[in-house]
Amino acid sequence: MPLIQTTVPLLDLTAQYEPIKDDVLAVIKEVFDSKVFILGPKVTQFEAQAAAYCHVNHAIGVSSGTDAILMALMAMGIGQGDEVITAPFTFFATAGCISRVGATPVFVDIDPHTFNIDPHLIEASITPRTKAIMPVHLFGHMADMDAVMAIAKKHGLYVIEDASQAIGSHYTNSKGEVKWAGSVGDVGCFSFFPSKNLGGIGDGGMITTQNSHLADTLIKLRNHGAQERYFHEMVGGNFRLDAIQAAVLSVKLPTLEEQHRLRQKNGAYYNEHLHSLVTIPFVKPGFRMIYNQYTLRTPKRDALHAWLDQRQIGNAIYYPLPLHLQKCFAHLGYEAGDFPESEKAALEVLSIPIYSELNTEQKQAVVEAIKAFFN
Ligand SMILES: *Cc1c(COP(=O)(O)O)cnc(C)c1O
């Protein structure tokens, strides 16, 4: 009897929106009827909701996660001649923004277990030009922020959390305090790209901070550096969040905890069935992983990638080329071999479907396809 093959997408936005479709369409209509399309009450309402969720004093809605990072650097006055330390195993925007403000990205290798910046390697890369450290909470697992903050404090550096993949992620520190992504460093940068755990229906982002002085500066930067219209205290940009995005995000935020819970359940299912075949994601004790991605490792990655593609089982390589080896950063003078853990990760990682709405049959199909490959 021929097998009926289940195909599984990497992400299913139709399934995600089905249960909330009416609520989403209703708020879109509200925004349309109000004709307040940019900033305004919907954005203010979302910012208050998001600040409470992220356990921060200030949340500022902006145009994208990339712009959040760019604005954070601008607000700190980081530019020409300055260096910012970050990891090379991340999405391009992390380092792209450092370059865009005229500063130099200085890469530090990752911890191979969490894929996040290895704090033991940071101090050796600090110079008199270093202004900030930008840890990335990759795939939904926070970086070792206690260690990063201690180094930053000792050397008088800013810390910018790239929390684009980590809204709702947290860890418990040595004092027993729960620390949420975006609440630990000077600022946290979030993305509402549709594939993130909290995604909009277009581009959007957010900056969080506990510092009211930085918050004031960021609010001005978002609107061409002007508090009062047409009077510019600094050079900013158009980094504003649309009311429609904010309204939709306000509908979705109350469902986020349930989304995380379902992703964690899917992750546990994969862990149980795949641990003997591949290296499963590592979650540090005391850390809450929100599984923006479920990223496994195997030396047979390329063959597994092709195998799953052939069977229409969603999978993707995040990320295939570390940033120190990108053509646009050739002038920085890095070479293959400089960051062995990042380079090895780039050859071995594969992300498989983890979205909340995956059903049992789909999860089984993913597991069966991977098992069949290893047999
Ligand atoms: C998604 C992402 C960004 C950029 O966010 P956009 O909203 O797409 O601009 C930055 N850094 C990381 C790690 C990301 O995953």
XYZ file of C-alpha atoms and ligand atoms in Angstrom:
390
model
C 0.000 0.000 0.000
C 1.491 3.354 -0.916
C 2.196 5.634 2.034
C 0.209 8.861 2.162
C 2.923 11.381 2.661
C 2.310 14.379 4.891
C 4.105 17.542 3.839
C 4.896 20.134 6.514
C 5.641 23.814 5.939
C 8.368 25.530 7.983
C 5.780 28.067 9.186
C 2.003 28.187 8.638
C 0.662 31.728 8.959
C -2.784 30.682 7.733
C -3.092 28.317 10.697
C -1.708 30.992 13.023
C -4.292 33.604 12.005
C -7.317 31.314 11.654
C -8.436 31.482 15.338
C -7.936 35.289 15.611
C -8.866 36.336 12.093
C -12.107 38.131 13.064
C -10.411 40.074 15.881
C -7.556 41.078 13.578
C -9.889 42.243 10.820
C -11.972 44.189 13.357
C -8.998 46.221 14.640
C -7.739 46.836 11.113
C -11.158 48.295 10.316
C -10.981 50.404 13.479
C -7.658 51.878 12.402
C -8.962 52.469 8.895
C -12.071 54.216 10.233
C -9.977 56.381 12.588
C -7.599 57.439 9.785
C -4.782 57.626 12.349
C -2.324 55.461 10.440
C 1.042 56.273 12.020
C 1.775 56.229 15.783
C -1.294 57.445 17.733
C -3.408 55.687 20.394
C -3.036 52.148 18.996
C 0.743 52.418 19.174
C 0.656 53.940 22.678
C -1.658 51.155 23.850
C 0.570 48.441 22.392
C 3.677 50.015 23.924
C 2.111 49.934 27.407
C 1.041 46.299 26.941
C 4.474 45.272 25.616
C 6.378 47.116 28.384
C 4.382 45.207 31.004
C 4.945 41.893 29.213
C 8.709 42.456 28.857
C 9.081 43.763 32.442
C 10.576 47.102 31.341
C 9.820 50.751 32.092
C 9.724 51.831 28.440
C 8.778 50.116 25.186
C 8.998 52.159 22.003
C 7.331 50.884 18.841
C 9.502 51.287 15.761
C 9.590 50.379 12.081
C 11.546 47.091 12.286
C 13.985 45.084 14.372
C 16.782 46.344 12.169
C 15.782 49.956 12.813
C 15.579 49.229 16.539
C 19.257 48.192 16.495
C 20.222 51.157 14.325
C 18.425 53.615 16.637
C 19.991 52.081 19.753
C 23.464 52.725 18.309
C 22.465 56.266 17.258
C 21.024 57.041 20.711
C 24.335 56.019 22.293
C 26.253 58.272 19.907
C 28.151 55.308 18.471
C 29.776 55.996 15.092
C 33.035 56.510 13.199
C 36.055 55.175 15.071
C 34.008 53.168 17.567
C 33.921 49.398 17.928
C 30.994 47.203 18.913
C 31.498 43.593 19.980
C 29.032 40.997 18.717
C 28.838 37.389 17.496
C 29.317 36.431 13.841
C 26.682 33.678 13.995
C 23.476 35.721 13.720
C 21.162 37.389 11.235
C 22.923 40.024 9.148
C 21.158 43.050 10.697
C 23.029 42.699 14.001
C 26.369 43.643 12.437
C 24.937 45.497 9.426
C 23.628 48.243 11.717
C 27.013 48.626 13.429
C 28.524 49.296 9.992
C 25.707 51.614 8.942
C 26.441 54.042 11.804
C 30.102 54.063 10.716
C 31.385 51.913 13.569
C 33.319 48.640 13.282
C 31.812 45.271 14.186
C 34.303 43.260 16.247
C 33.364 39.606 16.246
C 33.716 37.167 19.125
C 33.020 33.449 18.712
C 29.977 31.630 20.112
C 29.374 29.022 22.763
C 28.639 25.931 20.623
C 25.849 24.772 22.964
C 23.649 27.881 23.001
C 24.933 29.455 19.736
C 25.260 32.732 21.679
C 28.321 34.930 22.237
C 30.898 33.230 24.471
C 31.502 35.696 27.316
C 34.910 34.156 28.091
C 36.197 35.506 24.778
C 34.862 39.055 25.083
C 37.504 40.738 27.238
C 40.361 39.852 24.868
C 38.568 41.834 22.142
C 38.011 45.023 24.137
C 40.105 48.008 23.020
C 40.029 51.728 23.939
C 37.625 52.152 20.994
C 35.051 49.626 22.231
C 31.766 51.340 23.054
C 29.242 48.531 23.354
C 28.611 44.795 23.462
C 25.687 43.462 21.429
C 24.747 39.922 22.532
C 22.125 38.161 20.409
C 19.561 35.850 22.032
C 19.624 33.446 19.117
C 16.724 31.092 18.339
C 14.907 32.183 21.532
C 17.553 31.325 24.169
C 19.094 34.251 26.014
C 22.824 34.881 25.992
C 24.762 34.651 29.273
C 23.730 38.142 30.352
C 25.149 37.963 33.898
C 28.629 37.489 32.421
C 28.107 40.074 29.664
C 26.828 42.690 32.135
C 29.764 42.118 34.502
C 32.242 42.707 31.675
C 30.336 45.774 30.439
C 30.261 47.268 33.922
C 33.974 46.682 34.469
C 34.884 48.390 31.178
C 32.160 51.057 31.075
C 30.440 49.718 27.959
C 26.857 49.887 26.756
C 24.943 46.646 26.256
C 22.456 46.337 23.393
C 20.439 43.108 23.492
C 19.459 41.862 20.051
C 16.301 40.219 21.349
C 14.700 39.986 17.895
C 14.170 36.235 18.312
C 13.556 36.217 22.053
C 10.439 38.082 23.190
C 9.328 36.431 26.431
C 12.578 34.550 26.938
C 14.070 34.804 30.424
C 16.494 33.308 32.934
C 16.855 33.222 36.698
C 20.060 34.840 37.947
C 22.209 33.845 40.934
C 20.048 35.997 43.265
C 16.930 34.140 42.153
C 15.615 37.085 40.117
C 13.859 36.380 36.820
C 15.442 38.471 34.057
C 13.458 39.004 30.874
C 14.972 39.513 27.425
C 15.302 43.230 26.741
C 15.236 44.214 30.430
C 18.869 43.535 31.328
C 21.070 45.586 28.984
C 20.780 49.331 28.357
C 18.320 48.565 25.562
C 16.604 45.554 24.033
C 15.792 45.388 20.335
C 12.803 43.350 19.129
C 11.456 42.436 15.706
C 7.852 41.770 14.724
C 8.770 40.236 11.373
C 5.961 37.730 10.641
C 8.110 34.674 11.468
C 9.004 35.791 14.997
C 7.042 34.413 17.973
C 5.174 37.744 18.045
C 4.826 38.705 14.393
C 2.925 41.533 12.728
C 1.246 41.637 9.332
C 4.213 43.527 7.918
C 7.409 45.041 9.272
C 7.607 46.297 12.831
C 9.927 46.406 15.808
C 10.396 47.717 19.338
C 13.083 49.044 21.654
C 12.871 48.482 25.376
C 14.808 50.255 28.095
C 14.712 50.905 31.826
C 16.448 54.268 31.304
C 14.109 57.241 30.858
C 16.846 59.466 29.404
C 17.543 56.913 26.651
C 13.798 56.487 26.121
C 13.392 60.256 25.531
C 16.222 60.236 23.003
C 14.800 57.178 21.205
C 11.337 58.745 20.978
C 12.895 61.804 19.313
C 15.127 59.740 17.014
C 12.068 57.809 15.840
C 10.630 61.043 14.458
C 13.585 62.843 12.829
C 15.000 64.003 16.143
C 12.078 66.321 16.828
C 9.970 66.512 19.973
C 8.102 69.541 18.690
C 7.272 69.227 15.008
C 9.771 70.973 12.675
C 12.227 71.718 15.522
C 15.046 69.164 15.339
C 17.299 68.623 18.354
C 19.250 65.839 16.652
C 19.324 64.003 13.331
C 16.992 61.042 13.554
C 14.939 59.251 10.947
C 11.524 57.898 10.128
C 11.517 54.900 12.435
C 7.809 55.038 13.326
C 5.489 52.067 13.856
C 2.240 51.932 11.869
C -1.042 51.948 13.812
C -2.254 48.852 11.928
C 0.786 46.858 13.032
C 0.374 48.006 16.638
C -3.337 47.171 16.633
C -2.717 43.657 15.297
C 0.159 43.111 17.741
C -2.142 44.174 20.603
C -4.565 41.435 19.579
C -1.768 38.855 19.374
C 0.250 39.692 22.498
C -2.291 38.130 24.905
C -1.918 34.832 22.971
C 1.890 34.837 23.111
C 2.304 32.789 26.300
C 0.138 30.034 24.807
C 2.171 30.211 21.587
C 5.396 29.784 23.582
C 3.873 26.873 25.508
C 2.910 25.036 22.330
C 6.342 25.622 20.779
C 7.949 24.231 23.948
C 5.660 21.192 23.742
C 6.685 20.647 20.113
C 10.327 21.058 21.104
C 9.942 18.427 23.834
C 8.404 16.022 21.304
C 11.335 16.461 18.935
C 13.832 16.143 21.783
C 12.309 12.845 22.832
C 12.330 11.369 19.335
C 15.513 12.838 17.868
C 18.047 12.987 20.699
C 19.765 9.743 19.696
C 20.135 10.841 16.045
C 21.156 14.502 16.175
C 22.333 17.109 18.668
C 19.127 18.615 20.037
C 18.875 22.264 21.175
C 20.589 22.937 24.486
C 18.623 24.788 27.142
C 20.671 26.023 30.086
C 19.279 25.252 33.538
C 17.169 28.196 34.713
C 16.626 29.498 31.188
C 13.296 29.715 29.428
C 13.737 28.939 25.745
C 10.900 30.249 23.563
C 11.913 28.271 20.440
C 11.734 30.909 17.756
C 13.594 28.141 15.964
C 14.197 24.480 16.781
C 17.750 24.143 15.549
C 19.389 20.740 15.558
C 22.973 19.900 14.660
C 24.390 17.069 12.603
C 27.599 16.599 10.601
C 25.317 15.151 7.870
C 23.422 18.451 7.623
C 23.641 19.031 3.862
C 22.346 15.544 3.050
C 19.555 15.812 5.638
C 18.609 19.241 4.242
C 18.285 17.792 0.713
C 16.418 14.732 2.019
C 13.815 16.838 3.859
C 13.426 19.211 0.902
C 12.705 16.239 -1.351
C 9.960 15.102 1.025
C 8.566 18.620 1.392
C 9.343 18.777 5.091
C 10.028 22.428 5.891
C 13.584 23.139 7.001
C 16.080 25.975 6.748
C 19.681 26.819 7.495
C 19.996 29.705 9.934
C 22.696 30.761 9.055
C 24.850 29.313 6.269
C 27.695 31.873 6.261
C 28.976 33.573 9.435
C 29.154 37.343 9.191
C 32.964 37.614 9.389
C 33.124 35.749 6.039
C 30.521 37.885 4.232
C 31.739 39.706 1.136
C 30.589 43.093 2.474
C 32.821 42.656 5.547
C 35.961 41.566 3.644
C 37.583 44.914 4.517
C 37.488 43.949 8.200
C 40.229 41.426 7.409
C 38.806 38.300 8.985
C 39.632 34.871 7.561
C 38.173 31.380 7.599
C 39.337 29.741 10.828
C 39.036 32.903 12.934
C 35.826 31.759 14.653
C 35.817 27.964 14.541
C 32.616 27.432 16.547
C 30.609 29.827 14.361
C 32.004 28.252 11.210
C 31.262 24.734 12.442
C 27.730 25.726 13.464
C 27.129 27.183 9.989
C 27.971 23.761 8.509
C 25.918 21.697 10.960
C 22.704 23.539 11.885
C 19.259 22.822 10.535
C 15.998 24.341 11.755
C 12.794 22.293 11.480
C 9.109 23.308 11.866
C 8.337 24.329 15.464
C 5.377 26.698 15.036
C 2.580 26.466 17.604
C -0.135 25.094 15.289
C 1.810 21.975 14.199
C -0.480 18.981 14.669
C 0.482 15.504 15.833
C 0.486 14.063 12.335
C 2.813 16.812 11.117
C 5.242 16.369 14.016
C 5.255 12.623 13.388
C 5.946 13.235 9.697
C 8.955 15.412 10.547
C 10.326 12.821 12.978
C 9.670 9.899 10.603
C 11.435 11.668 7.751
C 14.503 12.343 9.911
C 14.516 8.771 11.247
C 14.255 7.393 7.716
C 17.275 9.488 6.703
C 19.434 8.097 9.495
C 18.325 4.529 8.751
C 14.739 39.247 12.620
C 16.041 39.685 13.169
C 16.512 41.013 13.067
C 15.879 42.042 12.199
O 14.545 42.250 12.340
P 13.687 42.887 11.148
O 12.410 43.224 11.849
O 13.532 41.856 10.088
O 14.388 44.097 10.671
C 17.699 41.340 13.700
N 18.407 40.444 14.391
C 18.017 39.152 14.486
C 18.838 38.199 15.295
C 16.831 38.735 13.879
O 16.454 37.458 13.982
